[in-house]
Amino acid sequence: MRTIHLTNDKKRNAQVGFESIHTEQRVIFHAPDGHKARNVRFLKATLEQSAEALLSRAGSPDALSRGLVEGDPEIDMERVGRQLGAADRVLLSPEGHVIHSARIEEILYNPDGSERERRAPVITDANIDLDTPLAWTGKLFPRKEVLRKFVLQRKAQIMHVNGLTFDFLYEMAKNLHEKDHMLLLGGGPRGNLPLVFQRGGGTYRGFLEGRIQGEKYCLMLHLSNLELKATPKAAE
């Protein structure tokens, strides 16, 4: 079990556990004969039959169109449709050659989708279990507002590791349950930095949700890295 360092509304902190929540697939597909369907990889095309290769051999779009009508140059009758086993992913150049060394770039976009900047990837360090605990920001949002404004991509369940941390988390969940709000949770001393769960991992905003039922509690951390905003036209 991984640990996370939290602070409550009374400025007391504790290291507690958390686990990612994975929802099991509930839809099961069956073939007409009743057998359970499974995913299988088949070879769709080869590099020799790619659109770029076909156009290069034909010489012009018109010649390629005539070739497609008169024959099947886009299909390798000997290999297309074969079932694939284990496969490795490789990077290709625009010419279709295997790349053995590549430079990774991080692309930043503006809200309208245009490219803003290209840079070397920024390696972020994990910040959820440092000596400085995650602060109780006091920034509370109604649940409905969080669901409307943010895309919640992941969630993790916060769990106690002993009797003392049970009381710690129960009171935290009770506080949020009674207010019917979610707490904005962030990294850094002021809680204004994104959450990073592992070195080089993604950055998230955290929303802590608490529920209680008698002597039982549930404390969920919802993670988002995308905020929904109206376009300028829609805002008018």
Tab-separated table of C-alpha atoms in Angstrom:
chain	number	residue	atom	x	y	z
A	1	MET	CA	0.000	0.000	0.000
A	2	ARG	CA	1.362	3.420	-0.955
A	3	THR	CA	1.255	6.287	1.514
A	4	ILE	CA	0.169	9.909	1.309
A	5	HIS	CA	0.855	12.677	3.840
A	6	LEU	CA	-2.270	14.697	4.683
A	7	THR	CA	-3.216	17.612	6.926
A	8	ASN	CA	-6.694	18.080	8.387
A	9	ASP	CA	-8.599	21.278	9.163
A	10	LYS	CA	-6.996	21.412	12.629
A	11	LYS	CA	-3.483	21.584	11.093
A	12	ARG	CA	-2.651	18.063	12.275
A	13	ASN	CA	-1.007	15.712	9.841
A	14	ALA	CA	-0.595	11.968	9.387
A	15	GLN	CA	0.716	9.503	6.842
A	16	VAL	CA	-2.075	7.261	5.612
A	17	GLY	CA	-2.487	4.735	2.840
A	18	PHE	CA	-4.172	4.989	-0.531
A	19	GLU	CA	-4.985	2.660	-3.403
A	20	SER	CA	-6.103	3.422	-6.927
A	21	ILE	CA	-9.625	2.327	-7.744
A	22	HIS	CA	-10.069	0.312	-10.928
A	23	THR	CA	-13.580	-0.343	-12.178
A	24	GLU	CA	-14.076	-3.834	-13.550
A	25	GLN	CA	-15.530	-4.202	-17.015
A	26	ARG	CA	-19.175	-5.160	-16.633
A	27	VAL	CA	-19.986	-5.624	-20.332
A	28	ILE	CA	-19.142	-9.104	-21.613
A	29	PHE	CA	-19.394	-9.875	-25.318
A	30	HIS	CA	-20.361	-13.301	-26.613
A	31	ALA	CA	-20.101	-14.804	-30.067
A	32	PRO	CA	-23.257	-16.173	-31.771
A	33	ASP	CA	-22.359	-19.696	-30.624
A	34	GLY	CA	-22.209	-18.558	-26.988
A	35	HIS	CA	-18.442	-18.469	-26.551
A	36	LYS	CA	-16.940	-15.458	-24.778
A	37	ALA	CA	-15.404	-13.021	-27.237
A	38	ARG	CA	-11.768	-11.976	-26.859
A	39	ASN	CA	-9.545	-9.340	-28.399
A	40	VAL	CA	-7.200	-10.545	-31.127
A	41	ARG	CA	-4.688	-8.592	-33.188
A	42	PHE	CA	-4.625	-9.020	-36.954
A	43	LEU	CA	-2.254	-7.535	-39.491
A	44	LYS	CA	-4.117	-4.740	-41.261
A	45	ALA	CA	-1.458	-3.603	-43.720
A	46	THR	CA	2.266	-3.494	-44.320
A	47	LEU	CA	4.484	-0.505	-45.005
A	48	GLU	CA	4.576	-1.451	-48.693
A	49	GLN	CA	0.812	-1.040	-48.827
A	50	SER	CA	0.600	2.275	-46.945
A	51	ALA	CA	-0.971	5.253	-48.703
A	52	GLU	CA	2.389	7.004	-48.991
A	53	ALA	CA	4.100	3.958	-50.512
A	54	LEU	CA	1.268	3.350	-52.989
A	55	LEU	CA	1.287	6.983	-54.115
A	56	SER	CA	5.058	6.945	-54.482
A	57	ARG	CA	4.943	3.853	-56.719
A	58	ALA	CA	1.975	5.089	-58.764
A	59	GLY	CA	3.462	8.524	-59.364
A	60	SER	CA	0.238	10.524	-59.159
A	61	PRO	CA	-3.171	10.403	-57.433
A	62	ASP	CA	-4.910	9.706	-60.757
A	63	ALA	CA	-2.628	6.771	-61.504
A	64	LEU	CA	-3.148	5.429	-57.996
A	65	SER	CA	-6.934	5.704	-58.396
A	66	ARG	CA	-6.796	3.713	-61.634
A	67	GLY	CA	-4.615	1.121	-59.964
A	68	LEU	CA	-7.056	0.712	-57.075
A	69	VAL	CA	-9.939	0.238	-59.527
A	70	GLU	CA	-8.097	-2.253	-61.723
A	71	GLY	CA	-6.503	-4.300	-58.935
A	72	ASP	CA	-5.776	-4.555	-55.213
A	73	PRO	CA	-2.320	-3.001	-54.719
A	74	GLU	CA	-3.317	-1.934	-51.175
A	75	ILE	CA	-3.648	-5.558	-50.007
A	76	ASP	CA	-0.815	-8.030	-49.458
A	77	MET	CA	-2.656	-11.279	-50.067
A	78	GLU	CA	0.038	-13.331	-48.332
A	79	ARG	CA	0.276	-11.389	-45.086
A	80	VAL	CA	-2.774	-9.188	-44.458
A	81	GLY	CA	-5.204	-10.792	-42.030
A	82	ARG	CA	-2.648	-12.911	-40.207
A	83	GLN	CA	-3.120	-13.167	-36.459
A	84	LEU	CA	-0.400	-11.433	-34.466
A	85	GLY	CA	1.141	-12.556	-31.227
A	86	ALA	CA	3.442	-10.500	-29.017
A	87	ALA	CA	4.580	-7.342	-30.780
A	88	ASP	CA	6.937	-4.482	-29.986
A	89	ARG	CA	6.160	-0.835	-30.695
A	90	VAL	CA	8.707	0.999	-32.844
A	91	LEU	CA	9.017	4.597	-34.017
A	92	LEU	CA	9.086	5.322	-37.749
A	93	SER	CA	10.359	8.270	-39.747
A	94	PRO	CA	8.078	9.968	-42.310
A	95	GLU	CA	9.792	7.785	-44.922
A	96	GLY	CA	8.838	4.623	-43.057
A	97	HIS	CA	12.290	3.766	-41.685
A	98	VAL	CA	12.735	2.470	-38.139
A	99	ILE	CA	14.124	5.140	-35.807
A	100	HIS	CA	16.686	3.864	-33.293
A	101	SER	CA	17.214	7.189	-31.528
A	102	ALA	CA	14.582	9.870	-31.012
A	103	ARG	CA	14.287	13.171	-29.184
A	104	ILE	CA	11.147	13.478	-27.090
A	105	GLU	CA	9.470	16.884	-26.998
A	106	GLU	CA	6.628	18.225	-24.914
A	107	ILE	CA	4.093	20.253	-26.921
A	108	LEU	CA	2.029	22.921	-25.168
A	109	TYR	CA	-1.218	24.138	-26.692
A	110	ASN	CA	-3.312	27.261	-26.290
A	111	PRO	CA	-6.995	26.975	-25.269
A	112	ASP	CA	-8.001	27.324	-28.944
A	113	GLY	CA	-5.910	24.280	-29.889
A	114	SER	CA	-3.020	26.125	-31.547
A	115	GLU	CA	0.531	25.156	-30.678
A	116	ARG	CA	2.168	27.472	-28.159
A	117	GLU	CA	5.568	25.980	-27.356
A	118	ARG	CA	7.804	22.968	-27.832
A	119	ARG	CA	10.288	22.054	-25.134
A	120	ALA	CA	12.158	19.194	-23.542
A	121	PRO	CA	9.882	17.248	-21.154
A	122	VAL	CA	9.867	18.614	-17.623
A	123	ILE	CA	10.579	15.830	-15.118
A	124	THR	CA	8.503	16.406	-12.002
A	125	ASP	CA	9.195	14.823	-8.620
A	126	ALA	CA	6.505	13.133	-6.543
A	127	ASN	CA	5.132	15.378	-3.803
A	128	ILE	CA	2.378	13.408	-2.050
A	129	ASP	CA	4.514	11.838	0.692
A	130	LEU	CA	7.144	14.423	1.583
A	131	ASP	CA	8.148	15.774	4.981
A	132	THR	CA	5.840	18.702	4.238
A	133	PRO	CA	2.298	17.257	4.207
A	134	LEU	CA	-0.375	18.226	1.721
A	135	ALA	CA	-2.152	21.241	3.174
A	136	TRP	CA	-5.826	21.505	4.039
A	137	THR	CA	-6.531	24.379	1.658
A	138	GLY	CA	-9.992	25.152	2.987
A	139	LYS	CA	-11.180	25.644	-0.607
A	140	LEU	CA	-14.477	23.777	-0.763
A	141	PHE	CA	-16.578	23.174	-3.857
A	142	PRO	CA	-20.066	21.685	-4.148
A	143	ARG	CA	-19.957	18.207	-5.678
A	144	LYS	CA	-22.168	19.242	-8.598
A	145	GLU	CA	-19.852	22.129	-9.431
A	146	VAL	CA	-16.794	19.862	-9.514
A	147	LEU	CA	-18.580	17.398	-11.816
A	148	ARG	CA	-19.609	20.189	-14.192
A	149	LYS	CA	-16.283	22.028	-14.342
A	150	PHE	CA	-13.628	19.294	-14.246
A	151	VAL	CA	-12.939	16.011	-16.015
A	152	LEU	CA	-12.256	13.463	-13.252
A	153	GLN	CA	-9.859	10.949	-14.779
A	154	ARG	CA	-8.647	8.904	-11.828
A	155	LYS	CA	-9.619	8.246	-8.258
A	156	ALA	CA	-7.946	6.759	-5.207
A	157	GLN	CA	-9.324	5.617	-1.875
A	158	ILE	CA	-7.648	7.033	1.227
A	159	MET	CA	-7.379	4.401	3.992
A	160	HIS	CA	-6.240	4.297	7.608
A	161	VAL	CA	-3.233	2.221	8.655
A	162	ASN	CA	-4.028	2.025	12.384
A	163	GLY	CA	-6.622	3.085	14.953
A	164	LEU	CA	-5.283	6.607	15.304
A	165	THR	CA	-5.386	7.302	11.584
A	166	PHE	CA	-8.905	5.826	11.471
A	167	ASP	CA	-10.098	8.617	13.785
A	168	PHE	CA	-8.072	11.133	11.767
A	169	LEU	CA	-9.674	10.157	8.456
A	170	TYR	CA	-13.142	9.587	9.897
A	171	GLU	CA	-13.278	13.157	11.184
A	172	MET	CA	-12.035	14.424	7.851
A	173	ALA	CA	-14.711	12.469	5.970
A	174	LYS	CA	-17.381	13.604	8.435
A	175	ASN	CA	-16.395	17.231	7.952
A	176	LEU	CA	-16.792	16.991	4.161
A	177	HIS	CA	-19.918	14.830	4.372
A	178	GLU	CA	-21.786	17.282	6.580
A	179	LYS	CA	-20.845	20.240	4.390
A	180	ASP	CA	-21.667	18.242	1.225
A	181	HIS	CA	-18.586	19.745	-0.437
A	182	MET	CA	-15.322	18.521	-1.910
A	183	LEU	CA	-11.948	19.883	-0.815
A	184	LEU	CA	-9.421	21.128	-3.352
A	185	LEU	CA	-6.165	19.340	-2.510
A	186	GLY	CA	-2.799	20.443	-3.849
A	187	GLY	CA	0.899	20.080	-3.233
A	188	GLY	CA	3.332	22.453	-1.581
A	189	PRO	CA	3.088	24.293	1.756
A	190	ARG	CA	0.113	26.333	0.547
A	191	GLY	CA	-1.574	23.597	-1.456
A	192	ASN	CA	-1.361	25.617	-4.670
A	193	LEU	CA	0.819	23.170	-6.633
A	194	PRO	CA	-0.401	20.191	-8.659
A	195	LEU	CA	-0.252	16.696	-7.218
A	196	VAL	CA	2.432	14.360	-8.619
A	197	PHE	CA	2.202	10.714	-7.573
A	198	GLN	CA	5.459	9.440	-9.068
A	199	ARG	CA	8.618	10.918	-10.545
A	200	GLY	CA	7.962	11.992	-14.099
A	201	GLY	CA	4.250	11.301	-13.689
A	202	GLY	CA	1.313	13.467	-14.642
A	203	THR	CA	0.178	16.498	-12.680
A	204	TYR	CA	-3.321	16.627	-11.225
A	205	ARG	CA	-5.711	18.705	-9.212
A	206	GLY	CA	-7.139	16.714	-6.338
A	207	PHE	CA	-10.671	16.873	-4.982
A	208	LEU	CA	-11.219	15.094	-1.682
A	209	GLU	CA	-14.702	13.669	-1.117
A	210	GLY	CA	-15.864	12.276	2.213
A	211	ARG	CA	-18.866	10.164	3.171
A	212	ILE	CA	-19.847	8.477	6.415
A	213	GLN	CA	-22.392	5.858	7.402
A	214	GLY	CA	-22.591	5.253	11.118
A	215	GLU	CA	-19.110	4.309	12.257
A	216	LYS	CA	-17.905	3.724	8.692
A	217	TYR	CA	-16.302	6.255	6.394
A	218	CYS	CA	-15.243	6.565	2.762
A	219	LEU	CA	-12.634	9.117	1.709
A	220	MET	CA	-12.036	9.392	-2.038
A	221	LEU	CA	-9.456	11.496	-3.845
A	222	HIS	CA	-10.648	12.422	-7.348
A	223	LEU	CA	-7.956	13.559	-9.787
A	224	SER	CA	-8.336	15.902	-12.738
A	225	ASN	CA	-5.961	17.520	-15.220
A	226	LEU	CA	-8.597	19.092	-17.460
A	227	GLU	CA	-10.985	21.928	-16.673
A	228	LEU	CA	-14.058	22.488	-18.805
A	229	LYS	CA	-14.381	26.081	-19.987
A	230	ALA	CA	-16.866	27.730	-22.308
A	231	THR	CA	-15.503	28.998	-25.622
A	232	PRO	CA	-15.601	32.781	-26.158
A	233	LYS	CA	-18.532	32.368	-28.547
A	234	ALA	CA	-20.521	30.291	-26.074
A	235	ALA	CA	-19.708	32.710	-23.263
A	236	GLU	CA	-21.316	35.556	-25.209
